[in-house]
mmCIF file with all atom_site columns, C-alpha atoms and ligand atoms in Angstrom:
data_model
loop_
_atom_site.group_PDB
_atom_site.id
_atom_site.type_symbol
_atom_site.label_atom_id
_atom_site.label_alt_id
_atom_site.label_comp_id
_atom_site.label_asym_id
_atom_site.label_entity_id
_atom_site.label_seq_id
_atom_site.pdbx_PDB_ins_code
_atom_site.Cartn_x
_atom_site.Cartn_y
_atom_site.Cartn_z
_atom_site.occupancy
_atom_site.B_iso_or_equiv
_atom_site.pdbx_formal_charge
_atom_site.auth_seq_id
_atom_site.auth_comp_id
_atom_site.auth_asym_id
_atom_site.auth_atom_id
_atom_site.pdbx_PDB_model_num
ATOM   1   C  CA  . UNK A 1 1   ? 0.000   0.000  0.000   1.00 0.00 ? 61  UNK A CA  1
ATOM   2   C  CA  . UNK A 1 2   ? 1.306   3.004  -1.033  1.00 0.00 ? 62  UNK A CA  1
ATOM   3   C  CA  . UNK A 1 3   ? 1.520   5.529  1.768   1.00 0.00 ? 63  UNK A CA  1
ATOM   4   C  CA  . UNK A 1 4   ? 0.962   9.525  2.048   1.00 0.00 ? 64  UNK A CA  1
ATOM   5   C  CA  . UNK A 1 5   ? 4.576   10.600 2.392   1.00 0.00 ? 65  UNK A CA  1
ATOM   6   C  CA  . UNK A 1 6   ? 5.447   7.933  -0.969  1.00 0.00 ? 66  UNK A CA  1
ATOM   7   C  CA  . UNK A 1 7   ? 2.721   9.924  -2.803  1.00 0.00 ? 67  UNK A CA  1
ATOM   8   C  CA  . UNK A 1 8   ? 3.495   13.324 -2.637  1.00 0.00 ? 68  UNK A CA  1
ATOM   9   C  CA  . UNK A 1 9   ? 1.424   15.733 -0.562  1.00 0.00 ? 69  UNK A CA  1
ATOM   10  C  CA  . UNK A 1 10  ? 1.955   16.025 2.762   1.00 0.00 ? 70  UNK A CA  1
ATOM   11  C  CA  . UNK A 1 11  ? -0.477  17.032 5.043   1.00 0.00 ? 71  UNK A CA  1
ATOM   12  C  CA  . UNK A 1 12  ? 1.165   19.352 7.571   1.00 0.00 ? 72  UNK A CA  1
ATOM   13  C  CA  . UNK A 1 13  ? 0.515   17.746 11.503  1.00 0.00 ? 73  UNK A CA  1
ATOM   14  C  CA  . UNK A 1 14  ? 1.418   17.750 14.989  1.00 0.00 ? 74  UNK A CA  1
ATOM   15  C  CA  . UNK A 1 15  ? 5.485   16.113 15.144  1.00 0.00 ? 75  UNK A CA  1
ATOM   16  C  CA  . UNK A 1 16  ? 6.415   18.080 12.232  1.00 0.00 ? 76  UNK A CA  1
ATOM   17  C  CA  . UNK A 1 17  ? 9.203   20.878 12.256  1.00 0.00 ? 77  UNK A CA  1
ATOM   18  C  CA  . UNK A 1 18  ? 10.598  23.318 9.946   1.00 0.00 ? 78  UNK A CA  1
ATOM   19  C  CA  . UNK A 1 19  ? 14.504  23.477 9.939   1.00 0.00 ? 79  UNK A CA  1
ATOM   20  C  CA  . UNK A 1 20  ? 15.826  25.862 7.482   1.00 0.00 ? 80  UNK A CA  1
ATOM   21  C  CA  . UNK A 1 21  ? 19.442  25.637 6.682   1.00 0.00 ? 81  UNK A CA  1
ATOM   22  C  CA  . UNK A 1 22  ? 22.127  28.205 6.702   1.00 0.00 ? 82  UNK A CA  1
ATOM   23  C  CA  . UNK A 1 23  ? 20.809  30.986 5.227   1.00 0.00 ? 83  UNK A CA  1
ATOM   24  C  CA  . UNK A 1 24  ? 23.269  33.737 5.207   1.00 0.00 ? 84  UNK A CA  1
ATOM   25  C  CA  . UNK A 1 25  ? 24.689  36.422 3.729   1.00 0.00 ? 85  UNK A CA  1
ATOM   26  C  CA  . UNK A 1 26  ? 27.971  34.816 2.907   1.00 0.00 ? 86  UNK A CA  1
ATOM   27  C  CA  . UNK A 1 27  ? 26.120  32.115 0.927   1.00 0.00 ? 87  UNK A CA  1
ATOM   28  C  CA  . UNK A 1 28  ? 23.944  34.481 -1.255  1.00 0.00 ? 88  UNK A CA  1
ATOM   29  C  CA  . UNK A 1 29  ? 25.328  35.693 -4.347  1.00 0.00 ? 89  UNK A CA  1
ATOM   30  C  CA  . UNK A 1 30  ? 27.759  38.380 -3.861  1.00 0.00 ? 90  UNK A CA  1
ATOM   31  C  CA  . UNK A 1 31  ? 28.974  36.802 -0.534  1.00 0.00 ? 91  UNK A CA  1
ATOM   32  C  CA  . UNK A 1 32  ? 32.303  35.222 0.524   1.00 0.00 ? 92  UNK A CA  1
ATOM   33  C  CA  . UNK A 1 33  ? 31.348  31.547 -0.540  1.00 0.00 ? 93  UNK A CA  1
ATOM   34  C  CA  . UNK A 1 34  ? 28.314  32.672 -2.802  1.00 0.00 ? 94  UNK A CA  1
ATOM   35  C  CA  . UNK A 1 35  ? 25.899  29.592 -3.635  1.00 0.00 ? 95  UNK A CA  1
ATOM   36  C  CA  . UNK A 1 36  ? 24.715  30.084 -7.541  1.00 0.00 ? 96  UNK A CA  1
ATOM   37  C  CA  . UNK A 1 37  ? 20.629  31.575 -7.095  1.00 0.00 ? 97  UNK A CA  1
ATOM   38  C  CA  . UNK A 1 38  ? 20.887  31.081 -3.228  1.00 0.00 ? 98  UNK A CA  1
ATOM   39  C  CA  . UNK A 1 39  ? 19.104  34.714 -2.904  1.00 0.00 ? 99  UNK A CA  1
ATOM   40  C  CA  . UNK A 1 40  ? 15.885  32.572 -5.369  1.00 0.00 ? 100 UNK A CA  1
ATOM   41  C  CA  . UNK A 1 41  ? 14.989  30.324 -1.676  1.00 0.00 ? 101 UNK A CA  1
ATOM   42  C  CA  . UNK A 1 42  ? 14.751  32.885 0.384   1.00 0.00 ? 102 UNK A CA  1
ATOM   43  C  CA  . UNK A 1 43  ? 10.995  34.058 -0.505  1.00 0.00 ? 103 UNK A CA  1
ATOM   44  C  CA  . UNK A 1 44  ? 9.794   30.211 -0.853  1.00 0.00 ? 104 UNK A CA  1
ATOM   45  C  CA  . UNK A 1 45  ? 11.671  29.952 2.988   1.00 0.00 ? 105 UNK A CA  1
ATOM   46  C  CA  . UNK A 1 46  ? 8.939   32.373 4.008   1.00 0.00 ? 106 UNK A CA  1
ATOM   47  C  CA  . UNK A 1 47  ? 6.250   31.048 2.439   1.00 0.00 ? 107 UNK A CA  1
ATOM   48  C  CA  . UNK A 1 48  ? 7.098   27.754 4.427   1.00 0.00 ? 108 UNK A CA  1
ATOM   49  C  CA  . UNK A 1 49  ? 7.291   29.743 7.372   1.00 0.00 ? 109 UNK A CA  1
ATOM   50  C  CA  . UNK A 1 50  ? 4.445   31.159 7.143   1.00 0.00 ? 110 UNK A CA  1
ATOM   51  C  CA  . UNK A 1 51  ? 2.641   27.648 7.058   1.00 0.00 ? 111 UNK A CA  1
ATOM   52  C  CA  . UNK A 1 52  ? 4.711   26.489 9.738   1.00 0.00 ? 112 UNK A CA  1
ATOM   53  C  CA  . UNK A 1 53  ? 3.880   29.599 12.024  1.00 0.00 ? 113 UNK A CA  1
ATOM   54  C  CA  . UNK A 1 54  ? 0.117   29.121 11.047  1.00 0.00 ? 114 UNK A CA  1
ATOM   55  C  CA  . UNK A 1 55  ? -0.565  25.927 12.221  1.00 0.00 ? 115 UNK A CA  1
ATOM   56  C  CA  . UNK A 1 56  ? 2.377   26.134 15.344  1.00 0.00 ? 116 UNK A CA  1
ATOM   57  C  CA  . UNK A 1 57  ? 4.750   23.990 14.364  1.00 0.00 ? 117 UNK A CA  1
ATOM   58  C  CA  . UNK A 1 58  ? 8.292   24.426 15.749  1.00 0.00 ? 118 UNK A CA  1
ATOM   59  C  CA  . UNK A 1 59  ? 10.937  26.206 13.132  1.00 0.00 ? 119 UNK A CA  1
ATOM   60  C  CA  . UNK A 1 60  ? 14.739  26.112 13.186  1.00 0.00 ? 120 UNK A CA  1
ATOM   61  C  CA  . UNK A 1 61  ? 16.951  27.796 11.720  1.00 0.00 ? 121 UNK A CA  1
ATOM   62  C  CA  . UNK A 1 62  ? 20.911  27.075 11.632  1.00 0.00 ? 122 UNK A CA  1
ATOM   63  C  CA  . UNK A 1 63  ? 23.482  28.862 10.840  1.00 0.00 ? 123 UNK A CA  1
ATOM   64  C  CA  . UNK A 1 64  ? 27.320  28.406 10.383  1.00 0.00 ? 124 UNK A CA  1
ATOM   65  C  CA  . UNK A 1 65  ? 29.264  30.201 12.578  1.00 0.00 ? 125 UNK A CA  1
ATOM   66  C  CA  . UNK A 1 66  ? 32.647  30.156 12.554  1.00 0.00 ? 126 UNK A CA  1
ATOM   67  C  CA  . UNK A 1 67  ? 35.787  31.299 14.568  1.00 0.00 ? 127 UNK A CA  1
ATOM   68  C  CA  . UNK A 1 68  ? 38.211  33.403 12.249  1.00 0.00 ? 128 UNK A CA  1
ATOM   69  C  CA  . UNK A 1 69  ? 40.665  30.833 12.385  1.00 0.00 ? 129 UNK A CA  1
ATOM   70  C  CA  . UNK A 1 70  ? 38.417  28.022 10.902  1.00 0.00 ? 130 UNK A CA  1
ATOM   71  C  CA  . UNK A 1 71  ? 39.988  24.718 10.065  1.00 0.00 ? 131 UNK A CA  1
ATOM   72  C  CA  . UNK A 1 72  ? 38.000  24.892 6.640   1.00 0.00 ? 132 UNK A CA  1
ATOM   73  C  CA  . UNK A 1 73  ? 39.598  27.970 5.680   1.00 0.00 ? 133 UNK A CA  1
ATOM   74  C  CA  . UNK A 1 74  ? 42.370  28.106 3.184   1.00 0.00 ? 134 UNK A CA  1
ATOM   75  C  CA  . UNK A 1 75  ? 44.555  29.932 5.108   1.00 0.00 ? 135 UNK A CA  1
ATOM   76  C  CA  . UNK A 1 76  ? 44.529  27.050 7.581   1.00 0.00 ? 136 UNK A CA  1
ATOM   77  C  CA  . UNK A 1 77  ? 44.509  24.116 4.939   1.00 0.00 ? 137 UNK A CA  1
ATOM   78  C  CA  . UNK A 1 78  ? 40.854  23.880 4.361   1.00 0.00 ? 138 UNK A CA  1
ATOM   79  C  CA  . UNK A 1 79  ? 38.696  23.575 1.588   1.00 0.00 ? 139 UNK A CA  1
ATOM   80  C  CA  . UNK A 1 80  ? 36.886  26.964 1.561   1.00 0.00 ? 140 UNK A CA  1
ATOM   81  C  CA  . UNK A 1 81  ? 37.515  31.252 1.810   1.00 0.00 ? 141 UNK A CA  1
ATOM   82  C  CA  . UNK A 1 82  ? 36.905  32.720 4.933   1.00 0.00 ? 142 UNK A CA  1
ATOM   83  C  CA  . UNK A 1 83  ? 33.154  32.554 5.405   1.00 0.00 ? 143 UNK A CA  1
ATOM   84  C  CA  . UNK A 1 84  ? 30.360  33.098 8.017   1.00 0.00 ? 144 UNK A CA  1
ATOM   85  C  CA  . UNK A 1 85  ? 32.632  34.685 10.888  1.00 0.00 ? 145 UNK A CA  1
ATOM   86  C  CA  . UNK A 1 86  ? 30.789  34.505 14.001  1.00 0.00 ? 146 UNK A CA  1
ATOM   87  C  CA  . UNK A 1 87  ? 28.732  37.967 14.390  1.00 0.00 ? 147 UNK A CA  1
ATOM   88  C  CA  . UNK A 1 88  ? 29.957  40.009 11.343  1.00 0.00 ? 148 UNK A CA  1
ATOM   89  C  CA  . UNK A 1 89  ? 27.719  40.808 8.350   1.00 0.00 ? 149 UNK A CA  1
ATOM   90  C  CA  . UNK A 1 90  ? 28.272  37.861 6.227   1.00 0.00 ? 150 UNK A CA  1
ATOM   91  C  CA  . UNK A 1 91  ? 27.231  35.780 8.958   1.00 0.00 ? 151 UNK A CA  1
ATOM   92  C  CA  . UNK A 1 92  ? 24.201  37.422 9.630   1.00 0.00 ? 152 UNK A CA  1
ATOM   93  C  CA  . UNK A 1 93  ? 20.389  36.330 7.803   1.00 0.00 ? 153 UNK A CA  1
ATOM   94  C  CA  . UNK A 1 94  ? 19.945  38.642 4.964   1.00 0.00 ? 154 UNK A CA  1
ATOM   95  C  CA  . UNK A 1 95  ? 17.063  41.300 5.932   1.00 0.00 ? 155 UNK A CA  1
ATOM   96  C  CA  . UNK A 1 96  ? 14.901  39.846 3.737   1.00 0.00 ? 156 UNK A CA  1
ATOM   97  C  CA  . UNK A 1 97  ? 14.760  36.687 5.683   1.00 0.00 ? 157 UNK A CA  1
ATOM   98  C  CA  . UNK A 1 98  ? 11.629  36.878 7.879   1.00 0.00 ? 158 UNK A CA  1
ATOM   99  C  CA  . UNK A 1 99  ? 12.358  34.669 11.185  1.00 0.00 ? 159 UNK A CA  1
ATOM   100 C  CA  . UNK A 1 100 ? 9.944   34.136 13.519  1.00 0.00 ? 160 UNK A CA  1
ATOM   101 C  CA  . UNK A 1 101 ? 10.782  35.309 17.258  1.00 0.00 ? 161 UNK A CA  1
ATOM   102 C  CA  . UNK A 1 102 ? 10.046  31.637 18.492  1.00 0.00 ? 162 UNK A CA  1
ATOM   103 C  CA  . UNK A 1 103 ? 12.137  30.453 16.100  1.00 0.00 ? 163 UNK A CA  1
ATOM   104 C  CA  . UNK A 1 104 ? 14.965  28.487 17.684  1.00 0.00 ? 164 UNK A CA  1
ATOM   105 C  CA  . UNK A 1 105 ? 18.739  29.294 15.882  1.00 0.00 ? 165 UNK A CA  1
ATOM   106 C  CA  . UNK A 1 106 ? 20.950  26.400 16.082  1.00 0.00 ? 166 UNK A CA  1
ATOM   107 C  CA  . UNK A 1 107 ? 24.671  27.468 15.634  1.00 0.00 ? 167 UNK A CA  1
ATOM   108 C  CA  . UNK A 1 108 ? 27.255  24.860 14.026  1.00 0.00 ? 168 UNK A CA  1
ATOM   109 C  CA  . UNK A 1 109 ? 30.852  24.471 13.194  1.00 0.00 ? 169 UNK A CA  1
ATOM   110 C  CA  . UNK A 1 110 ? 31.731  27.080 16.267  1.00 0.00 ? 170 UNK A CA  1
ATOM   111 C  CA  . UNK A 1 111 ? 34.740  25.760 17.210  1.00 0.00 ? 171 UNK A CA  1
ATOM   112 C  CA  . UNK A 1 112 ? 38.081  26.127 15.260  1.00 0.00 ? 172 UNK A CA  1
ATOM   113 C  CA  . UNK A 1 113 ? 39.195  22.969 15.044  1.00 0.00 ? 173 UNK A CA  1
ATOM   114 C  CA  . UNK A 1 114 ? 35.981  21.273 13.806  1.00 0.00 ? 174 UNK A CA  1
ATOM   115 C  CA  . UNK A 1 115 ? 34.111  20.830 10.551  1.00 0.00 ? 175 UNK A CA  1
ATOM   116 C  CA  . UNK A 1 116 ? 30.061  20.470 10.545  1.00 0.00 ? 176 UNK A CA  1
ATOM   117 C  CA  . UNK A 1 117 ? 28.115  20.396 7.470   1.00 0.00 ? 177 UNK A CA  1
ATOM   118 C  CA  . UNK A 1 118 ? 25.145  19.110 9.308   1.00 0.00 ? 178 UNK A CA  1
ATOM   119 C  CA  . UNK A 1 119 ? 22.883  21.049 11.453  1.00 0.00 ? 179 UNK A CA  1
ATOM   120 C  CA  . UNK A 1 120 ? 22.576  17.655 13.895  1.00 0.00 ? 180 UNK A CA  1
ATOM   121 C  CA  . UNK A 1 121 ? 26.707  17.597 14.235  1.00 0.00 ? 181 UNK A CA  1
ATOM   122 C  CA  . UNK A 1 122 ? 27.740  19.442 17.625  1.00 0.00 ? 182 UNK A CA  1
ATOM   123 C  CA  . UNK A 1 123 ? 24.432  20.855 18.635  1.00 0.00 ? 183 UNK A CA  1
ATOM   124 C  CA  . UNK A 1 124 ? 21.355  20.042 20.453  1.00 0.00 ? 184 UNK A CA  1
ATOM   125 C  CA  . UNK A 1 125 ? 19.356  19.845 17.455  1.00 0.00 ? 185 UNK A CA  1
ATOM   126 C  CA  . UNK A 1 126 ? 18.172  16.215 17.839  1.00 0.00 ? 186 UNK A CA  1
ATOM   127 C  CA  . UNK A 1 127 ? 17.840  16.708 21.605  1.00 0.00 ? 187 UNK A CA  1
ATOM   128 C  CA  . UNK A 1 128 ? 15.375  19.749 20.898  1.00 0.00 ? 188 UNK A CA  1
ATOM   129 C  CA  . UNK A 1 129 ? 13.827  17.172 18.547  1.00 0.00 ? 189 UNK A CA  1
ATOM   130 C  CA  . UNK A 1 130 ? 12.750  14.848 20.697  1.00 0.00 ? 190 UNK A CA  1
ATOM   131 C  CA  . UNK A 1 131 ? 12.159  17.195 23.435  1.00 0.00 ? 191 UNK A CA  1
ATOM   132 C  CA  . UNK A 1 132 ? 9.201   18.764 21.131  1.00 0.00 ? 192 UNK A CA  1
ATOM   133 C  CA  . UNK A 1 133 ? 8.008   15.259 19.620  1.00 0.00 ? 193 UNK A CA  1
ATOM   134 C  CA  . UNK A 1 134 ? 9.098   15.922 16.722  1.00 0.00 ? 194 UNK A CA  1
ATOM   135 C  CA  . UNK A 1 135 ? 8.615   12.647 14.169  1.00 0.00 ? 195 UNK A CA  1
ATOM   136 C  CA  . UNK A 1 136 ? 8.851   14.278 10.759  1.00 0.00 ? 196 UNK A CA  1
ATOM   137 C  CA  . UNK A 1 137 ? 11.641  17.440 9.469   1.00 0.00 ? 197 UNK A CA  1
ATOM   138 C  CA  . UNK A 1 138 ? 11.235  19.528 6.519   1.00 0.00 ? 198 UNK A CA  1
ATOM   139 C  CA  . UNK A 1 139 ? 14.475  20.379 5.238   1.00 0.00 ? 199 UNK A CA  1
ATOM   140 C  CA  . UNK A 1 140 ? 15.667  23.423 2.867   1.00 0.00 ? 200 UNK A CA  1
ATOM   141 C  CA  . UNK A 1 141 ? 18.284  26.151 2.404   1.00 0.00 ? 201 UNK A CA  1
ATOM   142 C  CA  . UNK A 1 142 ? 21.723  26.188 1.881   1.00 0.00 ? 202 UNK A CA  1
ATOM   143 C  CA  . UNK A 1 143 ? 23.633  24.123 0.449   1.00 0.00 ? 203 UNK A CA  1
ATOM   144 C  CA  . UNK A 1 144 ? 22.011  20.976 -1.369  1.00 0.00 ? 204 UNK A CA  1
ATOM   145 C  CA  . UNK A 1 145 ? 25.619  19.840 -2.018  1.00 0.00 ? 205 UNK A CA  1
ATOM   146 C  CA  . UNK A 1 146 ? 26.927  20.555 1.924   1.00 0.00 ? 206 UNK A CA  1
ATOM   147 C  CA  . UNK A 1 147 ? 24.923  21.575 4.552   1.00 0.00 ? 207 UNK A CA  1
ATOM   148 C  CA  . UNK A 1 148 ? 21.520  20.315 3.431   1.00 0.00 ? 208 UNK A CA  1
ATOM   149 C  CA  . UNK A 1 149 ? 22.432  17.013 2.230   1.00 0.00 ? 209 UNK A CA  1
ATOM   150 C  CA  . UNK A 1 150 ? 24.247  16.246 5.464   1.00 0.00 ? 210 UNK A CA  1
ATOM   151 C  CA  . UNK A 1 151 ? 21.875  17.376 7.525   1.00 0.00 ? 211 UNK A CA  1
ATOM   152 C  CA  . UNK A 1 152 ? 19.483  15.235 5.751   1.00 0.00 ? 212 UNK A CA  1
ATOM   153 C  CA  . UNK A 1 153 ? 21.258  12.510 6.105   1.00 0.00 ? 213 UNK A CA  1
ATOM   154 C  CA  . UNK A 1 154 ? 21.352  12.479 9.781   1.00 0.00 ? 214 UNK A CA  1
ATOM   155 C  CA  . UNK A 1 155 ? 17.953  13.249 10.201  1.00 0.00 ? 215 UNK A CA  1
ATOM   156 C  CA  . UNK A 1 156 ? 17.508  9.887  8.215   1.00 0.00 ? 216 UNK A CA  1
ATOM   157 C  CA  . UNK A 1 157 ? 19.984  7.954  10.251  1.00 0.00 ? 217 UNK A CA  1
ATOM   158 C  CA  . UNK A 1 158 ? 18.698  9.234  13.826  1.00 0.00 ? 218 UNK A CA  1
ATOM   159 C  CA  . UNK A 1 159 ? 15.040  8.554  12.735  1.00 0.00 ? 219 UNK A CA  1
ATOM   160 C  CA  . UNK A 1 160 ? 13.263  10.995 11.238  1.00 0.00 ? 220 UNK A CA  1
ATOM   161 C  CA  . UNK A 1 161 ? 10.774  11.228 8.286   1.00 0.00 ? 221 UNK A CA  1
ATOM   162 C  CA  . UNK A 1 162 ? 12.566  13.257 6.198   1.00 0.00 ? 222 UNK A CA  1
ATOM   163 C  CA  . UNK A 1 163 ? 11.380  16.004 3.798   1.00 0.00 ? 223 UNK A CA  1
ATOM   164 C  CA  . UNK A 1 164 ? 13.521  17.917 0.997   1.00 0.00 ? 224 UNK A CA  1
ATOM   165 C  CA  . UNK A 1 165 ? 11.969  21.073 0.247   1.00 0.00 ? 225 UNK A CA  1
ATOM   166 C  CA  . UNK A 1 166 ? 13.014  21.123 -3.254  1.00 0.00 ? 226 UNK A CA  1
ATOM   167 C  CA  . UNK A 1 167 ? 12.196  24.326 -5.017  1.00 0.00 ? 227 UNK A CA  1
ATOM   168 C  CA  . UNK A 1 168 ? 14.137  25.992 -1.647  1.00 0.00 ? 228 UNK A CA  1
ATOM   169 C  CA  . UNK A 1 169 ? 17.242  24.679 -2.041  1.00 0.00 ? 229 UNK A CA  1
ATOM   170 C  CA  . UNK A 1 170 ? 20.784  25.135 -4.087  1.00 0.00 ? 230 UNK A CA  1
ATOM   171 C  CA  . UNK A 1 171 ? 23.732  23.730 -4.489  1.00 0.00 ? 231 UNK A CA  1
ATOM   172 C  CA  . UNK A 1 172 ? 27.523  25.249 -4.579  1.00 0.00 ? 232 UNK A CA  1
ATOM   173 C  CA  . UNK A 1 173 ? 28.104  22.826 -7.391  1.00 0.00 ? 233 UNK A CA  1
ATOM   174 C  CA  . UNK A 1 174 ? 31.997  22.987 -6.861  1.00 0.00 ? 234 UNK A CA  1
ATOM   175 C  CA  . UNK A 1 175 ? 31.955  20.227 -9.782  1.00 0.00 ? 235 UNK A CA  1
ATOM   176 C  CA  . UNK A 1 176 ? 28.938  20.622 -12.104 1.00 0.00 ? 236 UNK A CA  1
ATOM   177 C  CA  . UNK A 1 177 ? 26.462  17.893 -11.086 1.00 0.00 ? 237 UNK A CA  1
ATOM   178 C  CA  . UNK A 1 178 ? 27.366  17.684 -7.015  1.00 0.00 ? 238 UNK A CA  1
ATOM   179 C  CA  . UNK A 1 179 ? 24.002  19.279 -6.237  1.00 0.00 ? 239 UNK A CA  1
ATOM   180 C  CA  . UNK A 1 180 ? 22.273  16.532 -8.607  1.00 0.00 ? 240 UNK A CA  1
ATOM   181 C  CA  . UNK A 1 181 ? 24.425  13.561 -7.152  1.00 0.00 ? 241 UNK A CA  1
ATOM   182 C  CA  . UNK A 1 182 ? 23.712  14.648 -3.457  1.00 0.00 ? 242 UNK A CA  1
ATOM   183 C  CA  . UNK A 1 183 ? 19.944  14.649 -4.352  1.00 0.00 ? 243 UNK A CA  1
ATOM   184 C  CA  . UNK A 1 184 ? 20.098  11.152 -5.217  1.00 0.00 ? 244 UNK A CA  1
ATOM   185 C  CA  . UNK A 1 185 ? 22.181  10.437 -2.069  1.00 0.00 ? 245 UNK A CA  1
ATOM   186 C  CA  . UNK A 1 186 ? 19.660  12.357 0.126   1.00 0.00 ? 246 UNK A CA  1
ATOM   187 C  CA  . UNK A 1 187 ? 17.005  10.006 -1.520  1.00 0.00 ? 247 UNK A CA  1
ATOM   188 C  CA  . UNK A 1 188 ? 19.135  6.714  -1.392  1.00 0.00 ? 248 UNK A CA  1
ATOM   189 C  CA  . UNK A 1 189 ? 18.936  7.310  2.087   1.00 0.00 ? 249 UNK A CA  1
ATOM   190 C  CA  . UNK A 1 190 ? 15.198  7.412  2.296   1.00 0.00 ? 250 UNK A CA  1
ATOM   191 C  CA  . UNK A 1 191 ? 14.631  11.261 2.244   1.00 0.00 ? 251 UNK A CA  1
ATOM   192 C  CA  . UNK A 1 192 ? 11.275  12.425 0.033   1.00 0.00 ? 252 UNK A CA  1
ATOM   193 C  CA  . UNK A 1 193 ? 11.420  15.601 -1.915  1.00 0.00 ? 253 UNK A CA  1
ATOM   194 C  CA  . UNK A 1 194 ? 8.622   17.825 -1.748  1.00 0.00 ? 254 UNK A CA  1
ATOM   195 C  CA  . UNK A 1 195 ? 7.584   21.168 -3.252  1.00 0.00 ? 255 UNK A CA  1
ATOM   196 C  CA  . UNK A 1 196 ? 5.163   24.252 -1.571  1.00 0.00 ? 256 UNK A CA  1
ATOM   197 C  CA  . UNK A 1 197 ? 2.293   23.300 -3.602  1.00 0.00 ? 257 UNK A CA  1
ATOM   198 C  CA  . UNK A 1 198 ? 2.651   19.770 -2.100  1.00 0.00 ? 258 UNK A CA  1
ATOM   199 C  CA  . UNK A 1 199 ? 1.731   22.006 1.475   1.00 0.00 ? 259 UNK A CA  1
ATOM   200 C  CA  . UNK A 1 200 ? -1.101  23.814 0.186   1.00 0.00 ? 260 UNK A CA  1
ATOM   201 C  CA  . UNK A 1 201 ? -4.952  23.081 0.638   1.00 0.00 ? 261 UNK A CA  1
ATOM   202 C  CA  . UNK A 1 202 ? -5.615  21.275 -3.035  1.00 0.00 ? 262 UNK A CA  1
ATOM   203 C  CA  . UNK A 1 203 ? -7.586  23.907 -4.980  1.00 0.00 ? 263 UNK A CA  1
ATOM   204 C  CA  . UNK A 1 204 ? -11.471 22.900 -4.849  1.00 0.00 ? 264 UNK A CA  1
HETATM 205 C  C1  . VGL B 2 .   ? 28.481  25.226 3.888   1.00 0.00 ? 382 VGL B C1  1
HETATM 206 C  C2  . VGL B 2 .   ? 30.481  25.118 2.774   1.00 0.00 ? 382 VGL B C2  1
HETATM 207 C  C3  . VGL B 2 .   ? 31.143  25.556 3.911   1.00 0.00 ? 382 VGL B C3  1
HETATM 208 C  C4  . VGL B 2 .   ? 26.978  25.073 3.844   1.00 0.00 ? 382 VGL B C4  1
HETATM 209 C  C5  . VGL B 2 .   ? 29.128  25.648 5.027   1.00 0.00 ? 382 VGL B C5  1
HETATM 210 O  O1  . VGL B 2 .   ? 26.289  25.704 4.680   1.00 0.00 ? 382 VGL B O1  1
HETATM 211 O  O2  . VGL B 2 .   ? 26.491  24.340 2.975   1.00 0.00 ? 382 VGL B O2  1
HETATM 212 N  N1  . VGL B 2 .   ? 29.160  24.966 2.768   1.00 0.00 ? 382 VGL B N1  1
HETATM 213 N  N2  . VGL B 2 .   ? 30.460  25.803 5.017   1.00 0.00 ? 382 VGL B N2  1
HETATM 214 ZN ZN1 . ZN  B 3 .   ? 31.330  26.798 6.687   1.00 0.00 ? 383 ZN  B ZN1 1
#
């Protein structure tokens, strides 16, 4: 039998959350490690917000927030440019970003010698999780290829139903086709992929 979260829509219910991933100004265009259209999610974000705030379901929203002297920075042998300082402008939510003041902002990657893609690794996140009931995450933001895709992946491995919000995500794409291939990881490990109008009230 073919269940409701194989088929598409999902109705919204009690046990779901919202977690919205890394959303910042050093990821939008522009920025320090600028994701390709990452400004394009940040309206769709709200609208999910604002269904998450109507029916009072619990939202998170993560952010990376780094020491200056990051591990993943080049200057100290890593991977990226110096990105998402802890409390200057590129690590702030753009403006435009409309968080609720019951959101709950989970901070990662805060410590210099340690890497976390995932929202889950080195915070409280799951414990908050289970402290709400939470059965079922909805997952978009920045990046497919990084911080999404690894936070999905936890949330799959600790337990939870696991949504992709897919028209609010995208990718760094530091090869062409990473965003693509960690879609079909994120789905080899059981996540769905859902868009708004799978959210809405189906048109009479
Ligand atoms: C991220 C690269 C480096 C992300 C964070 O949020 O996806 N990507 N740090
Ligand atoms: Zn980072």
């Amino acid at each position: 039998m073919a269940s409701q979260q194989d088929s598409g829509p999902a109705e919204l219910a009690d046990g779901d959350a919202l977690i919205v991933v890394d959303i910042q100004n050093d990821f939008l265009p522009g920025g320090a490690l600028g994701v390709p259209g990452g400004d394009e999610v940040i309206a769709v974000i709200d609208e999910y917000v604002r269904l998450f705030v109507s029916r009072g379901l619990p939202i998170y929203v993560s952010r990376d927030w780094h020491p200056p002297d990051h591990c993943s920075f080049r200057e100290q042998g890593g991977p990226w440019p110096v990105h998402c300082v802890a409390g200057t402008r590129g690590a702030a939510f753009p403006d435009s970003l409309r968080i609720p003041a019951d959101a709950t902002i989970v901070s990662k990657a805060t410590k210099p010698s340690q890497e976390a893609y995932s929202t889950f690794e080195g915070t409280d996140l799951e414990r908050q999780l289970r402290q709400r009931s939470v059965r079922r995450v909805f997952i978009g933001g920045l990046a497919t290829d990084y911080c999404v895709a690894n936070s999905v992946n936890d949330a799959r491995r600790l337990g939870f139903t696991t949504f992709v919000l897919e028209d609010a995500i995208r990718a760094v794409d530091v090869h062409p086709g990473d965003g693509q291939a960690a879609c079909e990881t994120m789905r080899q490990h059981g996540a769905r992929f859902l868009r708004l109008g799978d959210l809405l009230p189906a048109p009479p």
